[in-house]
Short mmCIF file of C-alpha atoms in Angstrom, two decimals:
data_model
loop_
_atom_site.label_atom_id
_atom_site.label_comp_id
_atom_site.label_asym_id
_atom_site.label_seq_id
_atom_site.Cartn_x
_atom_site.Cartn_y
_atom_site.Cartn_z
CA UNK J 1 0.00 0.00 0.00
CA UNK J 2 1.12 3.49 -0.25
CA UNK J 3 2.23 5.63 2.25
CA UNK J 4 1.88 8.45 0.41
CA UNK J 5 -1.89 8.46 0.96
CA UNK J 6 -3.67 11.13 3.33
CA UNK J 7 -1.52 14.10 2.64
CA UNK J 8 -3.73 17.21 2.95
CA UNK J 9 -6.88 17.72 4.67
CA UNK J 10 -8.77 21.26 5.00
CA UNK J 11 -10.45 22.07 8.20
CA UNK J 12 -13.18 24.75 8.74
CA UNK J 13 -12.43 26.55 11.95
CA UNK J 14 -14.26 28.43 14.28
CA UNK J 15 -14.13 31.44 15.78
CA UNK J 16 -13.98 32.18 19.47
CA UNK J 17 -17.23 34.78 18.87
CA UNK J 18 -19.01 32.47 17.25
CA UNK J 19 -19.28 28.60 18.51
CA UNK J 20 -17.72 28.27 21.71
CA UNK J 21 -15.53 24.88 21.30
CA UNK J 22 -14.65 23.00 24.33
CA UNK J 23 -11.28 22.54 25.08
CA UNK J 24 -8.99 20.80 23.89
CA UNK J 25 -10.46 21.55 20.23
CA UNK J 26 -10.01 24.56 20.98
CA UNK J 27 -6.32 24.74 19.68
CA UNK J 28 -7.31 22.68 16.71
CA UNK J 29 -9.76 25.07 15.31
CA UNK J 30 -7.39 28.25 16.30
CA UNK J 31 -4.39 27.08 14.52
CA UNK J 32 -7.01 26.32 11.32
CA UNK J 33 -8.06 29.77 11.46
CA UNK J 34 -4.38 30.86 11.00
CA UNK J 35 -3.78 28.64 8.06
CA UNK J 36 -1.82 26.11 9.98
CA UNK J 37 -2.67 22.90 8.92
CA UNK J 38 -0.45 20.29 8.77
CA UNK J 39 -0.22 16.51 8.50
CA UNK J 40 0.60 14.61 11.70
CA UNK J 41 2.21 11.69 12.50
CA UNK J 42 -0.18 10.91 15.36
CA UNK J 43 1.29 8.38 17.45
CA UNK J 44 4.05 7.33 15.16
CA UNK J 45 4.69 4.87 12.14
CA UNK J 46 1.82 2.26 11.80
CA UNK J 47 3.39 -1.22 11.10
CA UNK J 48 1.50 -4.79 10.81
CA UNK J 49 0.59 -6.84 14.04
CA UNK J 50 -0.51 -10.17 14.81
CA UNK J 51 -3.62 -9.73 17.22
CA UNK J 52 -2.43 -10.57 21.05
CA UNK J 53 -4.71 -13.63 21.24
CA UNK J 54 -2.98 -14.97 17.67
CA UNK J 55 -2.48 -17.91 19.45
CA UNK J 56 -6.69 -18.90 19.78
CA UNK J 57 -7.54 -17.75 16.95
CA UNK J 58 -5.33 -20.12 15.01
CA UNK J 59 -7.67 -22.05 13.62
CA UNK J 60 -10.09 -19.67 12.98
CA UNK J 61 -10.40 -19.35 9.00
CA UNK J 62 -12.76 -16.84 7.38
CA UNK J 63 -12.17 -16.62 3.56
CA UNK J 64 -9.35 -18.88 3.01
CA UNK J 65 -7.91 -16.76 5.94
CA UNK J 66 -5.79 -17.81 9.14
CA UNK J 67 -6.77 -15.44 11.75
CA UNK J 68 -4.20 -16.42 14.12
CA UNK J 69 -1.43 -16.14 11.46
CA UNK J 70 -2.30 -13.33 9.43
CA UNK J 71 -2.22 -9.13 10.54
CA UNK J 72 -5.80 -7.52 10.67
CA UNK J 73 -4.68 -4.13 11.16
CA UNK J 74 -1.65 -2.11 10.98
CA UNK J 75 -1.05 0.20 14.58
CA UNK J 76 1.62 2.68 15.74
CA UNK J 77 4.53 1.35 17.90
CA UNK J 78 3.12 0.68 21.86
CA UNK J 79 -0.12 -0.43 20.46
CA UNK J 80 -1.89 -3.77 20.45
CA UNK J 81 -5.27 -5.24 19.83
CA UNK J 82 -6.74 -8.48 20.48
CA UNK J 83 -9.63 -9.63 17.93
CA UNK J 84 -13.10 -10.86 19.34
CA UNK J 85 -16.82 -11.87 18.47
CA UNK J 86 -16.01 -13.24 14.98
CA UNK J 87 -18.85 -13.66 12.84
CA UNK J 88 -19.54 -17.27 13.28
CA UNK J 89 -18.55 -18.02 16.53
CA UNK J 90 -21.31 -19.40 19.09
CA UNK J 91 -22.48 -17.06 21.44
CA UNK J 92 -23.92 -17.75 25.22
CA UNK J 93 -27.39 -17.47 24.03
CA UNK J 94 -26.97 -20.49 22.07
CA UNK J 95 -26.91 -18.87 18.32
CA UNK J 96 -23.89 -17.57 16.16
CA UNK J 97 -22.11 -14.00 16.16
CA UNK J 98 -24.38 -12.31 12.94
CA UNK J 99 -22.23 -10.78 10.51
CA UNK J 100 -21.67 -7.19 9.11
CA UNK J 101 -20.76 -5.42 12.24
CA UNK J 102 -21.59 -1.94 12.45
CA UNK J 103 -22.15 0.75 14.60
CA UNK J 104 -21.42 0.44 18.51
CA UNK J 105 -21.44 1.94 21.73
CA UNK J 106 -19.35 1.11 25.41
CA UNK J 107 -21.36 1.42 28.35
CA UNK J 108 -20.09 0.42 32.22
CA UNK J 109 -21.25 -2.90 33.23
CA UNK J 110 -20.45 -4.34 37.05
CA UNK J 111 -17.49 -5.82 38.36
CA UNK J 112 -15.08 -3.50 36.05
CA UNK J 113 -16.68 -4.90 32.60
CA UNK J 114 -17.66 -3.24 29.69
CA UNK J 115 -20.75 -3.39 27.89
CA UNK J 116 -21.07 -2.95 24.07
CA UNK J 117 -23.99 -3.15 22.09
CA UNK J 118 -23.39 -3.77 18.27
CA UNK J 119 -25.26 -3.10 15.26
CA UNK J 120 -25.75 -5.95 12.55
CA UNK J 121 -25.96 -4.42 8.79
CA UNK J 122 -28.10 -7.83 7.41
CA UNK J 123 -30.98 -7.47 5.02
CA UNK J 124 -33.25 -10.54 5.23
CA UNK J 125 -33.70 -13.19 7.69
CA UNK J 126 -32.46 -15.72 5.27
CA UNK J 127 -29.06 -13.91 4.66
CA UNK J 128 -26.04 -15.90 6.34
CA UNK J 129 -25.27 -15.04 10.04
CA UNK J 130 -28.59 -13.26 10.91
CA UNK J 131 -29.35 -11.83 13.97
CA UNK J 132 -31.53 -14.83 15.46
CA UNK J 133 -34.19 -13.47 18.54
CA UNK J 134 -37.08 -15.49 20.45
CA UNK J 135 -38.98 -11.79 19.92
CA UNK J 136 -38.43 -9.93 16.44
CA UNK J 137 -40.30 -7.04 15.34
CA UNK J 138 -40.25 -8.40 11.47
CA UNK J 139 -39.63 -12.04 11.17
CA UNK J 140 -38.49 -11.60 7.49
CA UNK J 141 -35.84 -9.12 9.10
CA UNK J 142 -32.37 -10.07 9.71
CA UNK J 143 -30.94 -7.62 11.29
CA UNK J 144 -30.76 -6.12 14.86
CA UNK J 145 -28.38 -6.21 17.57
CA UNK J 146 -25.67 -7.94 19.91
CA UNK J 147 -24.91 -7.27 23.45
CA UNK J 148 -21.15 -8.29 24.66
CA UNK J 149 -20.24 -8.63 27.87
CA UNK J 150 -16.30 -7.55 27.92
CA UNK J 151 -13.70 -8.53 31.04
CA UNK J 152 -11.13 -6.40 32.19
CA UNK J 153 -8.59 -8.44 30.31
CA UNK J 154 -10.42 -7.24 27.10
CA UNK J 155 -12.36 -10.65 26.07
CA UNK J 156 -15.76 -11.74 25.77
CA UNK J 157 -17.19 -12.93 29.01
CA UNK J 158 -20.71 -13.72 27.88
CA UNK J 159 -22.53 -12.07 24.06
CA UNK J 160 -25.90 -12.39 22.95
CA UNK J 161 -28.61 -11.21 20.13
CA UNK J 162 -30.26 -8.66 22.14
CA UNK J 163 -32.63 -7.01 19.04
CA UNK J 164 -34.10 -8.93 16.34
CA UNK J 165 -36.47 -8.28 12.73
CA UNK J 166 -35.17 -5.19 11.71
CA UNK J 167 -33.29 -4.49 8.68
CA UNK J 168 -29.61 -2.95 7.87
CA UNK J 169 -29.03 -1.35 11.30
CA UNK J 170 -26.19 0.52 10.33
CA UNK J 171 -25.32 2.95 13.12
CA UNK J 172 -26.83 4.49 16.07
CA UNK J 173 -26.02 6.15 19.57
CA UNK J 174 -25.60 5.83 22.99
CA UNK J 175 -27.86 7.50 25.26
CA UNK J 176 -26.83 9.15 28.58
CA UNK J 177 -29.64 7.09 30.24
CA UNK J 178 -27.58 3.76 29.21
CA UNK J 179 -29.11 2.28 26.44
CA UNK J 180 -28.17 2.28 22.53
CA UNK J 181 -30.40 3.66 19.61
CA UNK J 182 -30.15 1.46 16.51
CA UNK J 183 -31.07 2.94 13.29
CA UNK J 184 -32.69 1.07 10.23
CA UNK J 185 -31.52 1.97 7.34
CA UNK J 186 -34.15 1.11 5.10
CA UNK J 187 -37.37 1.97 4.31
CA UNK J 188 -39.03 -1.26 2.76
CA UNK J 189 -42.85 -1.65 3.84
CA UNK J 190 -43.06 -5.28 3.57
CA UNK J 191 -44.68 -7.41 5.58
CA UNK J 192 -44.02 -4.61 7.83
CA UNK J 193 -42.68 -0.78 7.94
CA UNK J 194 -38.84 -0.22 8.25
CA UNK J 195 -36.98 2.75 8.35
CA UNK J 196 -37.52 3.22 12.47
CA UNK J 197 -35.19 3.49 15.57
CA UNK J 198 -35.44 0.93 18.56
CA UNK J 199 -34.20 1.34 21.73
CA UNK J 200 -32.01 -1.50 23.56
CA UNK J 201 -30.85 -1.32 26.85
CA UNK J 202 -27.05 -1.62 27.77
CA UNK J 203 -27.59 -4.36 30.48
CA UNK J 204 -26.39 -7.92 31.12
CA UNK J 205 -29.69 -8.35 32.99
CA UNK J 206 -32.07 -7.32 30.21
CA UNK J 207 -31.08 -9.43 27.17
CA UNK J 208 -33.36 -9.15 24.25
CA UNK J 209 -35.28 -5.73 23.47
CA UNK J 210 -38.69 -5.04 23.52
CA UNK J 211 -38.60 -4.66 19.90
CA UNK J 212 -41.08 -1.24 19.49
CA UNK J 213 -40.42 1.07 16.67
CA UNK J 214 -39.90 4.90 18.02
CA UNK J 215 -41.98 5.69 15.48
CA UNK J 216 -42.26 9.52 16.74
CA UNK J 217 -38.52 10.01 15.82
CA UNK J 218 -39.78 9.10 12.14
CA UNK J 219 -39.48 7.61 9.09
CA UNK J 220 -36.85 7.50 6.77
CA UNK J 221 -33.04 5.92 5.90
CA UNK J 222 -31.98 6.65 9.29
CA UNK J 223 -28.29 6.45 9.73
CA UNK J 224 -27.04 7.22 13.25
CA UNK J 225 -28.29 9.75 16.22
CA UNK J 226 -26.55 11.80 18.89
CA UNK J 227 -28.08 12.58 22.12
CA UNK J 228 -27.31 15.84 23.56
CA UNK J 229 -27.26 15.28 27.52
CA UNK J 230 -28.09 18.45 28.71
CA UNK J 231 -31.33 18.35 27.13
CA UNK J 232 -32.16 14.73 26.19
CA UNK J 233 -32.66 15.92 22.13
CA UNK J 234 -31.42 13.51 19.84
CA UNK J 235 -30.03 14.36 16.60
CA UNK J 236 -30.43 12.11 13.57
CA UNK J 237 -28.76 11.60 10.77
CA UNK J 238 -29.99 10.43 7.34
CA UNK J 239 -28.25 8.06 4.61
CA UNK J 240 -29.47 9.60 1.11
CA UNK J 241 -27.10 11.82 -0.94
CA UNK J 242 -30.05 14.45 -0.53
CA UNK J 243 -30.60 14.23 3.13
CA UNK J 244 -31.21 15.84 6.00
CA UNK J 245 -30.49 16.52 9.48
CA UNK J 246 -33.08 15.68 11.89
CA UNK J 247 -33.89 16.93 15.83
CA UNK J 248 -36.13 14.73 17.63
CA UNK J 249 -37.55 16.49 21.13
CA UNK J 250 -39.24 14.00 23.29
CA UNK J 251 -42.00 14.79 25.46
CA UNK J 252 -40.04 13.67 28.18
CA UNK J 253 -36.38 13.71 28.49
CA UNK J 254 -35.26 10.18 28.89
CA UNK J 255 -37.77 9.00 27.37
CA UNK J 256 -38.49 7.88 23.55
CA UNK J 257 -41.49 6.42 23.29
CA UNK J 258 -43.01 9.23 25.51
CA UNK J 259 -43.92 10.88 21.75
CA UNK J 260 -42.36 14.35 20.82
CA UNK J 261 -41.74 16.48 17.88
CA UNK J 262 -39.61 15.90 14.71
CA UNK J 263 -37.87 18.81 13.03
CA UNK J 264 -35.47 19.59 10.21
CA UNK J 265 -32.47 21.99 10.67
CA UNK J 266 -32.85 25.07 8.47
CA UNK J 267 -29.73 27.24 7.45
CA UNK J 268 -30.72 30.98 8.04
CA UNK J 269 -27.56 32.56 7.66
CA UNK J 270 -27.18 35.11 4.83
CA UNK J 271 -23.73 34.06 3.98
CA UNK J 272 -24.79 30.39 3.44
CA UNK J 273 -24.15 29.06 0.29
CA UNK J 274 -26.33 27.26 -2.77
CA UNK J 275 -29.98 28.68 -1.49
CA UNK J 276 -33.06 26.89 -3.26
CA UNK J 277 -35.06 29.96 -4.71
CA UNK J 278 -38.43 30.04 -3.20
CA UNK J 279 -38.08 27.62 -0.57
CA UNK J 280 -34.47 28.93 1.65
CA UNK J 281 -32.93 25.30 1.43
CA UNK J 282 -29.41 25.26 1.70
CA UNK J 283 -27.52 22.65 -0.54
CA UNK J 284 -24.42 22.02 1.64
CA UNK J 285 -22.95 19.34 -0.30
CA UNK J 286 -20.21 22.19 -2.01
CA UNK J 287 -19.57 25.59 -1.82
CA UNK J 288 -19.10 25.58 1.63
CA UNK J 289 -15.37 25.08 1.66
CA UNK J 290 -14.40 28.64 1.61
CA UNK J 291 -17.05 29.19 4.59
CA UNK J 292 -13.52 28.82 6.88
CA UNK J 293 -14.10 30.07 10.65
CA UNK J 294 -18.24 30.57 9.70
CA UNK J 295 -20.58 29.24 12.70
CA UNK J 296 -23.75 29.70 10.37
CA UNK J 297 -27.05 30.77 12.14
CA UNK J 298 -29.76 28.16 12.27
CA UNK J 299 -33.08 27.15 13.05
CA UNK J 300 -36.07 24.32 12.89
CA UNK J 301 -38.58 23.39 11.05
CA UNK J 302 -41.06 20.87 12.24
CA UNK J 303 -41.82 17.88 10.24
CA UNK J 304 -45.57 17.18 10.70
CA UNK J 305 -46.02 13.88 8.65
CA UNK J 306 -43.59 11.49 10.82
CA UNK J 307 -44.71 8.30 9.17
CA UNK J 308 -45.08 8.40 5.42
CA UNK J 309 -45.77 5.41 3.60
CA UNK J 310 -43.42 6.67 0.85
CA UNK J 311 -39.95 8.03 1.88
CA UNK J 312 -40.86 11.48 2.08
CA UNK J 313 -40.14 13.08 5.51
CA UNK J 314 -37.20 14.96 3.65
CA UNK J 315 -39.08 15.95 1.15
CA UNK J 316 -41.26 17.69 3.63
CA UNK J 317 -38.86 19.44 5.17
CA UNK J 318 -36.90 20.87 2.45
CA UNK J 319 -40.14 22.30 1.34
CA UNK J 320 -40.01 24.21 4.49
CA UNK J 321 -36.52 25.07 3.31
CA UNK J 322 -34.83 22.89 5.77
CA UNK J 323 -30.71 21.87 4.60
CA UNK J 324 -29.74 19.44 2.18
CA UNK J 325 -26.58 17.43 3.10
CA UNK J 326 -24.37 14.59 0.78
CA UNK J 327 -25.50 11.08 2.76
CA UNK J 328 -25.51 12.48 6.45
CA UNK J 329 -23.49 9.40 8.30
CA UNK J 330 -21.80 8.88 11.67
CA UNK J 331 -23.02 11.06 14.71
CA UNK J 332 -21.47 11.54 18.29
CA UNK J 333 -21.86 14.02 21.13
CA UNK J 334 -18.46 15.70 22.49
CA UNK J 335 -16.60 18.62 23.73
CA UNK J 336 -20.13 20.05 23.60
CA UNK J 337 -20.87 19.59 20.43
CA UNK J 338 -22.77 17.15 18.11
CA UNK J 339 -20.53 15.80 15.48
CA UNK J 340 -21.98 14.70 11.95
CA UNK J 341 -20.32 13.33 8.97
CA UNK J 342 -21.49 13.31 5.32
CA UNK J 343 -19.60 10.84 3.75
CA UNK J 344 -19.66 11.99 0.30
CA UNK J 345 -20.21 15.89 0.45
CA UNK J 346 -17.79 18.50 -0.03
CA UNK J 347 -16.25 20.03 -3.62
CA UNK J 348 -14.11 16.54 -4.00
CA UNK J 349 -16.92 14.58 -2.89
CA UNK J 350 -14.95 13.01 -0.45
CA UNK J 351 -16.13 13.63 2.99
CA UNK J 352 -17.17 16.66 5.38
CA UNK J 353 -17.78 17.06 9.24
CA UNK J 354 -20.02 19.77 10.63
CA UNK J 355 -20.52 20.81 14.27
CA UNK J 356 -23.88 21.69 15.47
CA UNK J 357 -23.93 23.89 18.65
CA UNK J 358 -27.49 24.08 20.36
CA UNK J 359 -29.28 26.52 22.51
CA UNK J 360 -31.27 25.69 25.14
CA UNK J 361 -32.29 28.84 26.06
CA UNK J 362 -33.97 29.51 23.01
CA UNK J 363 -34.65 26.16 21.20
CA UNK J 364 -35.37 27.70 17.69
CA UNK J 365 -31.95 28.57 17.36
CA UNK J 366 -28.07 27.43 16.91
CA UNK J 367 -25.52 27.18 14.52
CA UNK J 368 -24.01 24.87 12.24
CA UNK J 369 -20.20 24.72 11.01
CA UNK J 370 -18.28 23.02 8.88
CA UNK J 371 -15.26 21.80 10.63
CA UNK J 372 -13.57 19.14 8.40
CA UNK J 373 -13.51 18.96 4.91
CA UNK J 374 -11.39 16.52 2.32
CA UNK J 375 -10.10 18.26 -0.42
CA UNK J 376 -9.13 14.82 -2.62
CA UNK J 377 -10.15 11.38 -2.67
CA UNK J 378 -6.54 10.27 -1.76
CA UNK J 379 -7.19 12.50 1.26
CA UNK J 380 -10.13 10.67 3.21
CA UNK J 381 -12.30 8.37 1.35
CA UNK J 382 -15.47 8.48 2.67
CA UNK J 383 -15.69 8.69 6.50
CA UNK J 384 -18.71 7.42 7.78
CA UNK J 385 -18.99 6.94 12.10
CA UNK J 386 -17.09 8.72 14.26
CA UNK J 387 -16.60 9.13 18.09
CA UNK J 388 -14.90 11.93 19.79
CA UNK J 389 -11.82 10.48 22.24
CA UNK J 390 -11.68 11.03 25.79
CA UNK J 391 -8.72 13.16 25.17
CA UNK J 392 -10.79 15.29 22.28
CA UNK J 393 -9.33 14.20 19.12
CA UNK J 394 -12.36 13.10 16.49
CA UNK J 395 -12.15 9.29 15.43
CA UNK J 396 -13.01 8.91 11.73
CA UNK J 397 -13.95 5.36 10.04
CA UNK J 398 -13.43 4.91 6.59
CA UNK J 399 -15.71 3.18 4.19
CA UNK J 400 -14.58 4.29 0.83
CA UNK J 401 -12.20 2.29 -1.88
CA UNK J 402 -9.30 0.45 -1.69
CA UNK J 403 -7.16 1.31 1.72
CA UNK J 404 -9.23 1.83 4.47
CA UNK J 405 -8.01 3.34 7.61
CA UNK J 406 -9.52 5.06 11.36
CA UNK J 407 -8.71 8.58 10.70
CA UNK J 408 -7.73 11.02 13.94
CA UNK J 409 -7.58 15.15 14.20
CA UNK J 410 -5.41 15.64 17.06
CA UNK J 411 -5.55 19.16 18.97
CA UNK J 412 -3.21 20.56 17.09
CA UNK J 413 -5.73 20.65 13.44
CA UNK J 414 -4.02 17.63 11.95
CA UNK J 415 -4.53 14.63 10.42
CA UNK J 416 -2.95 11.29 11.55
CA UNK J 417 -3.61 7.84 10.58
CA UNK J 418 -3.89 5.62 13.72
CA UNK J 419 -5.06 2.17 12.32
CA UNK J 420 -4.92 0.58 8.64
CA UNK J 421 -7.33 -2.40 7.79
CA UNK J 422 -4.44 -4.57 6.49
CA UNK J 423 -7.04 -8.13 6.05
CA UNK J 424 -9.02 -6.64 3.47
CA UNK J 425 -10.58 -3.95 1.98
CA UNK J 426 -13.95 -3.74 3.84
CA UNK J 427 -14.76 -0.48 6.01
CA UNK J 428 -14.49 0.42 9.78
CA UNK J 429 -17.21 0.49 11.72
CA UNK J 430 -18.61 1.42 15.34
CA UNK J 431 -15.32 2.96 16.36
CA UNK J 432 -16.04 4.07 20.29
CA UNK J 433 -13.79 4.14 23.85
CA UNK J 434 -14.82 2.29 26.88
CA UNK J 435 -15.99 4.22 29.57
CA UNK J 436 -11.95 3.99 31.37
CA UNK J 437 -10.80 5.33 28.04
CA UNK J 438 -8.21 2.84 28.06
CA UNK J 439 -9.34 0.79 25.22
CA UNK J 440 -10.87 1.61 21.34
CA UNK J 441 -13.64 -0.58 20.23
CA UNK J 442 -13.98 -0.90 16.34
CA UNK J 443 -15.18 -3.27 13.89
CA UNK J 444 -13.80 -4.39 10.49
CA UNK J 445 -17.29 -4.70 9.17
CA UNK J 446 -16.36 -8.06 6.54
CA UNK J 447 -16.32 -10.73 7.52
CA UNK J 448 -17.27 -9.37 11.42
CA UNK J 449 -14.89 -8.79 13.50
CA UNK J 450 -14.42 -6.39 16.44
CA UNK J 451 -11.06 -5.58 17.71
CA UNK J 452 -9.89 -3.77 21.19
CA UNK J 453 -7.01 -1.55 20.63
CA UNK J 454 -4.80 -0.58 23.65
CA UNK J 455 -1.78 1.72 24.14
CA UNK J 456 0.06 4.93 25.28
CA UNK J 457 -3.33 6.97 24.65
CA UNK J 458 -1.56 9.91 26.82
CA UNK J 459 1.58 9.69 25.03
CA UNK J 460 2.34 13.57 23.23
CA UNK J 461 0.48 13.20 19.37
CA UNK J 462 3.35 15.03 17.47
#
């Protein structure tokens, strides 16, 4: 592979009257706003390891494939991994590991374990490795959920299906009540509607979901959601290259079935670029490069058909003049902000990350700014999730072409490549940190696996 790869990326900064960024960021968008962006070397070199538990997973062969004798991923010096809950394997519920890991989330269980919950991106109940549940909301469905139980020495105590007949759960959100959000993205209507969130609770005592559509938080190719904690409003994120980006206010904070409204975010800034005549909407997919150190002004417009038979809720809102973004991808919450990624936007096409900073004072209003954006494909191909790190620095997974790699911006506005997916060419997924901070959770998607990464995390990120 080349090392040449990921030379240049442009960040949108903000400014310290606009969107107040919570340190450390801070120092990431000042030096952008001084035009002093520059390629890191993150935690050093990456180089090819053998997981730490090589020696049981020898044995293990997915696609012709050794596990115990071949590299997964590539890491920087003081790092290791070990690789667990392969698609296949048998689980403690008595079924197999489903395949196409996705999104994910780390919650604390007892006794100093961690607790992830773990999308499944499967179509049909008759795919291979489906997610198998005594309860499913859609028994044609093959997707859902997995809950792993995770010891302090970084393996799989106990794992189990824990959400079952839904379709393509891609990627989601953790909740600061302790439970994951898993998104459907699809919107097929047959035997039953898809294209809803369900809620599953992080617990080793509660093992399989209640599998009941939030049906208030609508309809459409949901992607992933951020919960803001302050105020218990989730943010949504939508999978179609003409998306957009969706606020869902429960009645009652903590609560998602409690009903609420659905709205639409609405650029009303006058330097926005690519306005719709007639109806306001915003195309953000390009133009908005040159909108460096630009917190744009905001607002909401309420979607008042939730659940369309066709796919329509965007449709809706852009009427109402409500934002158009390139396939709106990975969410997370952090330093204060909610983090959202749209995978192909941007003037290359290649990938963007805005910031949305809310108001809860005044819930009409906010602002929006673009904080990363790739200027080439060779640059960052496709990003999709992303977490923020204890420590501040955004996680990026790619799911582009060819080379795929996790992505970091440190605090000082640059670029680094922390992990390379050396098996095979399929994307990262569900990146996250458990709740210690001491370990990365993230999944090479194909054929399933998820991997722990450990190492100097406090180590200086040159």
């Amino acid at each position: 592979m080349s090392v040449s790869r990921r030379r240049f990326l442009t960040l949108a900064g903000v400014s310290a009257a606009g969107v107040t960024m919570v340190s450390p960021l801070e120092a990431l968008y000042a030096r952008v706003a001084n035009g002093q962006v520059a390629n890191g070397i993150g935690y050093g070199p990456l180089s090819p390891k053998l997981p730490e538990n090589a020696d049981e997973l020898q044995g293990v062969v997915i696609g012709g494939i050794d596990l115990g004798t071949t590299p997964l991923l590539e890491l920087p010096p003081g790092f290791n991994y070990t690789a667990i809950s392969i698609t296949g394997q048998p689980m403690t519920d008595g079924g197999r590991v489903p395949s196409n890991h996705d999104g994910m989330a780390a919650f604390p269980g007892s006794n100093n374990t961690t607790i992830l919950v773990r999308n499944h991106e499967v179509g049909a109940a008759t795919s291979s490795n489906p997610v198998v549940t005594p309860s499913k909301y859609d028994p044609l469905a093959g997707g859902g959920t997995t809950t792993l139980v995770i010891g302090p020495d970084r393996r799989v105590k106990s794992q189990y299906a824990s959400l079952g007949g839904t379709i393509r759960n891609c990627a989601g959100g953790p909740t600061p009540w302790g439970s994951w959000v898993s998104c459907e993205e699809d919107v097929s209507i047959a035997p039953k509607k898809h294209g809803y969130n369900f809620e599953v609770p992080a617990s080793a005592a509660i093992q399989v979901a209640n599998p009941v559509p939030l049906v208030a938080m609508g309809r459409f190719n949901h992607e992933a959601v951020a919960v803001e904690p302050e105020t218990g409003w989730v943010y949504q994120t939508e999978d179609r290259g003409d998306s957009c980006f969706y606020r869902f206010r429960p009645n009652q904070k903590g609560n998602l079935q409690s009903g609420g409204v659905l709205e639409a975010l609405k650029i009303t800034d006058s330097r926005a670029a690519n306005i719709e005549p007639g109806t306001g909407s915003a195309n953000t997919s390009t133009g908005y490069l040159g909108l460096k150190n630009v917190p744009l002004s905001v607002t909401w417009v309420k979607i008042n058909d939730v659940d369309p038979v066709g796919d329509t809720v965007r449709v809706e809102a852009r009427s109402k003049g409500a934002a158009r973004f390139s396939r709106g991808e990975g969410a997370w919450y952090g330093n204060g902000l909610t983090y959202f990624v749209c995978s192909n936007g941007g003037d290359a096409r290649t990938g963007q990350v805005f910031a949305y900073k809310s108001n809860p004072a005044d819930p009409t209003t906010g602002t929006l700014t673009l904080v990363v954006e790739a200027t080439a494909n060779d640059v960052l191909a496709a990003p999709d999730n992303i977490c923020v790190a204890p420590f501040g620095d955004l996680f990026l997974c790619e799911d582009g072409s060819g080379t795929e790699y996790v992505v970091g911006v440190n605090q000082q506005g640059e670029l680094y490549r922390f992990a390379t997916n050396v098996l095979n060419g399929s994307e990262f997924a569900g990146a996250c940190f458990s709740p210690d901070g001491k370990t990365l959770f993230v999944n090479i998607q194909s054929p399933g696996i998820t991997v722990a990464i450990w190492g100097p995390w406090s180590r200086k990120r040159a």
